[in-house]
Tab-separated table of N, CA, C and O in Angstrom:
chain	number	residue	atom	x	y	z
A	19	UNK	N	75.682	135.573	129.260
A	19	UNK	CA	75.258	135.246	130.591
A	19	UNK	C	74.507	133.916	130.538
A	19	UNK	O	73.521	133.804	129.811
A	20	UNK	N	74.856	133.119	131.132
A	20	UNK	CA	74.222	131.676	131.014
A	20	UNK	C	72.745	132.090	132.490
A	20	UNK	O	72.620	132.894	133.414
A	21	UNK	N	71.847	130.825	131.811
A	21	UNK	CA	70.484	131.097	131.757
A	21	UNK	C	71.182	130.463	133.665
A	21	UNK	O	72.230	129.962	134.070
A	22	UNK	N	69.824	130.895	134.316
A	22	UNK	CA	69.991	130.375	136.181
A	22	UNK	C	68.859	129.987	136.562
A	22	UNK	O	68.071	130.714	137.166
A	23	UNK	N	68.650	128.824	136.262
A	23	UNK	CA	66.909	128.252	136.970
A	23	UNK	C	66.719	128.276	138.696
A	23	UNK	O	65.723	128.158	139.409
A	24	UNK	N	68.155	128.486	138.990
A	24	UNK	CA	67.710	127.954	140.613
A	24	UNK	C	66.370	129.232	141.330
A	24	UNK	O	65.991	130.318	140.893
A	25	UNK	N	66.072	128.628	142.274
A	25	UNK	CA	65.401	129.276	143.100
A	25	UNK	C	66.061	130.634	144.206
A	25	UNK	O	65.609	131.690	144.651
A	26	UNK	N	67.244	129.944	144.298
A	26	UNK	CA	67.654	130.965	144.999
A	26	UNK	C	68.333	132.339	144.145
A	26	UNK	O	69.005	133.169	144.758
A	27	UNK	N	68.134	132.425	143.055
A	27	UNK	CA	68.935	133.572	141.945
A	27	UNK	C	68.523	135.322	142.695
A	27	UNK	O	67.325	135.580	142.810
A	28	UNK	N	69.041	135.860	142.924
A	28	UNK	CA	68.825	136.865	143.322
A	28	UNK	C	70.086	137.983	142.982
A	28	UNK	O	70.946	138.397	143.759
A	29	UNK	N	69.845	138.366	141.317
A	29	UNK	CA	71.048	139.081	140.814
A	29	UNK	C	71.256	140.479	141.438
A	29	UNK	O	72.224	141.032	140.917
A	30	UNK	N	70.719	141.143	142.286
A	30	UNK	CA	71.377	142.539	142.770
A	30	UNK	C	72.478	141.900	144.009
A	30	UNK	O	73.091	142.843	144.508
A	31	UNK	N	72.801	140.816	144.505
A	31	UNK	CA	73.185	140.331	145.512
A	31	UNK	C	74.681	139.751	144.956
A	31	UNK	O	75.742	139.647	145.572
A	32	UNK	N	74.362	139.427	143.601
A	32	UNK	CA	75.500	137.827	143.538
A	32	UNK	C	76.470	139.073	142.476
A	32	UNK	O	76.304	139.970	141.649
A	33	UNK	N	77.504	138.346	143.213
A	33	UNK	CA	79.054	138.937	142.703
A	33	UNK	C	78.635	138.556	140.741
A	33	UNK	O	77.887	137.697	140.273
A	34	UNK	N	79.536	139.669	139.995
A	34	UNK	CA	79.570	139.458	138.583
A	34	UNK	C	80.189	138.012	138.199
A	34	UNK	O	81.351	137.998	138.604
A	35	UNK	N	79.925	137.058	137.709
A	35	UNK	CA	80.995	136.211	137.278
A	35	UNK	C	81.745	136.579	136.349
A	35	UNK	O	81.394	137.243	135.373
A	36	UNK	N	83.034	136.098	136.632
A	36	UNK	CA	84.387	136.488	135.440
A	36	UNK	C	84.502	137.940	135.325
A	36	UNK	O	84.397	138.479	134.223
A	37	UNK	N	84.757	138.755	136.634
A	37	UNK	CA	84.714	139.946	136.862
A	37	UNK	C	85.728	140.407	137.039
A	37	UNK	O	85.895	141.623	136.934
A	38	UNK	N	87.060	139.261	137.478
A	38	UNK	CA	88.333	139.615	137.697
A	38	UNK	C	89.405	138.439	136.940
A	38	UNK	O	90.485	138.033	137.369
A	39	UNK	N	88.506	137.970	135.347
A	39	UNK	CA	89.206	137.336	134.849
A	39	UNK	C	89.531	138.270	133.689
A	39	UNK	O	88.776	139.097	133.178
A	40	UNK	N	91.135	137.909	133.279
A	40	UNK	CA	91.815	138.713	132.095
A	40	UNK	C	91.373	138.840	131.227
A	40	UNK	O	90.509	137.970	131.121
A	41	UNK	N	91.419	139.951	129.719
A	41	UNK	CA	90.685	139.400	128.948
A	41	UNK	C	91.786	138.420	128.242
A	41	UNK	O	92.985	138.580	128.472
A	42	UNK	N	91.294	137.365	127.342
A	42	UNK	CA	92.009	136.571	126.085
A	42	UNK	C	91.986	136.819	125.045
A	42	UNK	O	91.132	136.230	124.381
A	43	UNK	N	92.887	137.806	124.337
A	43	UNK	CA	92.878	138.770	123.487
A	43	UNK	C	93.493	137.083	122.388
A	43	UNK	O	93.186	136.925	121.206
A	44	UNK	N	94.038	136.449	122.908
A	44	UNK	CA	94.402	135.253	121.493
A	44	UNK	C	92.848	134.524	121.203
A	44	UNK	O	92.452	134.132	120.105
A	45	UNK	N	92.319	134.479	122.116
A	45	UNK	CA	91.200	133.892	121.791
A	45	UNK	C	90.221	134.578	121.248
A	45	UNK	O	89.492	133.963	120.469
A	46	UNK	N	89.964	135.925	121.496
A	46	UNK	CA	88.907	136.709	120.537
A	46	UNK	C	89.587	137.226	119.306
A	46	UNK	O	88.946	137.919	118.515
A	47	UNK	N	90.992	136.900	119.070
A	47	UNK	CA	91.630	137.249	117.663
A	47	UNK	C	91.578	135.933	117.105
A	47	UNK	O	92.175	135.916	116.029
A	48	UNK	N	91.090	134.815	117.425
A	48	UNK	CA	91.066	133.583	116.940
A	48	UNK	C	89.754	133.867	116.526
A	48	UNK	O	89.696	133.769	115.300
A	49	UNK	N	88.712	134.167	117.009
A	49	UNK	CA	87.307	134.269	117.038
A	49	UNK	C	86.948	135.066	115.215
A	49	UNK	O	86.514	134.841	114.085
A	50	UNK	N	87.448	135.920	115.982
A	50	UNK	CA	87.295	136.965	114.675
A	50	UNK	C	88.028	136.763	113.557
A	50	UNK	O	87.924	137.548	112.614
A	51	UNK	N	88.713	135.884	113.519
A	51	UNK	CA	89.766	135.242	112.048
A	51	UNK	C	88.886	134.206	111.900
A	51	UNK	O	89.118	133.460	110.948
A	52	UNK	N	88.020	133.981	112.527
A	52	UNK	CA	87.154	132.139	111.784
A	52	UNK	C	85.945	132.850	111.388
A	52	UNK	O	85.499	132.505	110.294
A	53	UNK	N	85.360	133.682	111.960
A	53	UNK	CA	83.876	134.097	112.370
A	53	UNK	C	83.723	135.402	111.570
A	53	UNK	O	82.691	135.481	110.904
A	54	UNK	N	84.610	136.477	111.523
A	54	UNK	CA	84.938	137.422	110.556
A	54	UNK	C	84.671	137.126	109.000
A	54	UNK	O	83.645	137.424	108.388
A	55	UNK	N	85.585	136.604	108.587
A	55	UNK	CA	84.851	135.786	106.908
A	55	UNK	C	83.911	135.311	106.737
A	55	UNK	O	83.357	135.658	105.693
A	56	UNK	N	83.067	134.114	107.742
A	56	UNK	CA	81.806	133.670	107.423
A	56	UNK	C	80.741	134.981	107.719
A	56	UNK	O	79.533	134.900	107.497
A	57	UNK	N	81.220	135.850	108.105
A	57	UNK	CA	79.824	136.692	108.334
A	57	UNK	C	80.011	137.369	107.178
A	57	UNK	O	78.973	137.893	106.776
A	58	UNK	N	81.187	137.586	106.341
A	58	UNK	CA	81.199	138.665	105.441
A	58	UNK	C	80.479	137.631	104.213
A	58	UNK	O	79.747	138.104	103.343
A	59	UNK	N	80.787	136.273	104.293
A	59	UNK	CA	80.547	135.589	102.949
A	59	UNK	C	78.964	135.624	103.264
A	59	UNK	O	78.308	135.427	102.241
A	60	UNK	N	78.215	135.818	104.383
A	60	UNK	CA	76.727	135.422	104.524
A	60	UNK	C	76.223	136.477	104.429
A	60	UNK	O	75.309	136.626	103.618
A	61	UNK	N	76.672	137.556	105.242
A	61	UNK	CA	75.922	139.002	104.512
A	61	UNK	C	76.499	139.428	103.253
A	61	UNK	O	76.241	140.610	103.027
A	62	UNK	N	77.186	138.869	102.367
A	62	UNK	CA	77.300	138.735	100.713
A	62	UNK	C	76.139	137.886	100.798
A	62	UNK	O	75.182	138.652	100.906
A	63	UNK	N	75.742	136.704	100.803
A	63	UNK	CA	74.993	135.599	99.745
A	63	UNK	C	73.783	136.724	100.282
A	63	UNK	O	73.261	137.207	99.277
A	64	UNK	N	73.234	137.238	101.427
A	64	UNK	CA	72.327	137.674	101.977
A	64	UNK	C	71.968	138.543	100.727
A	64	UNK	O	71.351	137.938	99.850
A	65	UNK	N	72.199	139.625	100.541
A	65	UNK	CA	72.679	141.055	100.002
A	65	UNK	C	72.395	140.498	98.176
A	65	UNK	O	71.930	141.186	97.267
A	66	UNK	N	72.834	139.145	98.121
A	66	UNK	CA	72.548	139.066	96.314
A	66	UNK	C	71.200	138.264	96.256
A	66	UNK	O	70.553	138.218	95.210
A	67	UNK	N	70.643	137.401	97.826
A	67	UNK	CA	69.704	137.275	97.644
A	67	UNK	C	68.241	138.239	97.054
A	67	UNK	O	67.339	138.155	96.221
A	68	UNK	N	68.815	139.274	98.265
A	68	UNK	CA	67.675	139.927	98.187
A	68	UNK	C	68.169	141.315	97.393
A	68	UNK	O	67.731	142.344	97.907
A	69	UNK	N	68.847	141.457	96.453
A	69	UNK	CA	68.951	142.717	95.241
A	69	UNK	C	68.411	141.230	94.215
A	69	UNK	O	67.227	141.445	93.956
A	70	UNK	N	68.690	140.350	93.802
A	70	UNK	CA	67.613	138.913	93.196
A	70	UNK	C	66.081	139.147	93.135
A	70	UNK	O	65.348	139.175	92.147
A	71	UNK	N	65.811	139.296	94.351
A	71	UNK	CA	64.098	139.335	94.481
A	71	UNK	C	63.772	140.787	94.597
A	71	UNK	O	62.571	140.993	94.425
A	72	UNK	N	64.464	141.829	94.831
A	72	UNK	CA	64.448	142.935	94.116
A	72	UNK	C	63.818	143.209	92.541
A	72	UNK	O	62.800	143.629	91.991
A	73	UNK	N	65.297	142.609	92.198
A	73	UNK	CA	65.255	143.072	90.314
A	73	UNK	C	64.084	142.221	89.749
A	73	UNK	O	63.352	142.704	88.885
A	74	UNK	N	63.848	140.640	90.344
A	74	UNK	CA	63.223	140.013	90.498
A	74	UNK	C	61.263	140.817	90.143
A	74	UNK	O	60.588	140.802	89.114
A	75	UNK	N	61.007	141.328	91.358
A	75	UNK	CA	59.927	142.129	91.980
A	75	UNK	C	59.664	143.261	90.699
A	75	UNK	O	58.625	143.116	90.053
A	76	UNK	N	60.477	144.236	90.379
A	76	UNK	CA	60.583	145.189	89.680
A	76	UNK	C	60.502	145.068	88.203
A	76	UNK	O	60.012	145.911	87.453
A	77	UNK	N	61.046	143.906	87.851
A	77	UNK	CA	61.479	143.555	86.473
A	77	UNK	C	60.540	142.662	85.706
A	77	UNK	O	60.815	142.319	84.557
């Protein structure tokens, strides 16, 4: 939901935006083929960081 500075914002009133748009199933399968791997490679580096300062802590 993008941020609404105006003065006049009054959300129980204003129609949903993109309420009767399709979804884009190529575009959130694009999403998740770029964005899918980098999250798996970052919650990996994440995950050896901190079993590191674990064994680290303990050892």
């Amino acid at each position: 939901m993008a941020f609404d500075a105006s003065r006049q914002s009054d959300p129980d009133h204003e129609p949903a935006p993109f309420q009767d748009e399709p979804i884009d199933f190529v575009d959130w399968a694009m999403r998740i083929a770029v964005f899918g791997p980098l999250l798996a490679l970052y919650l990996y580096w994440i995950w050896t960081v901190l079993k590191t300062a674990f064994v680290a802590l303990l050892g």
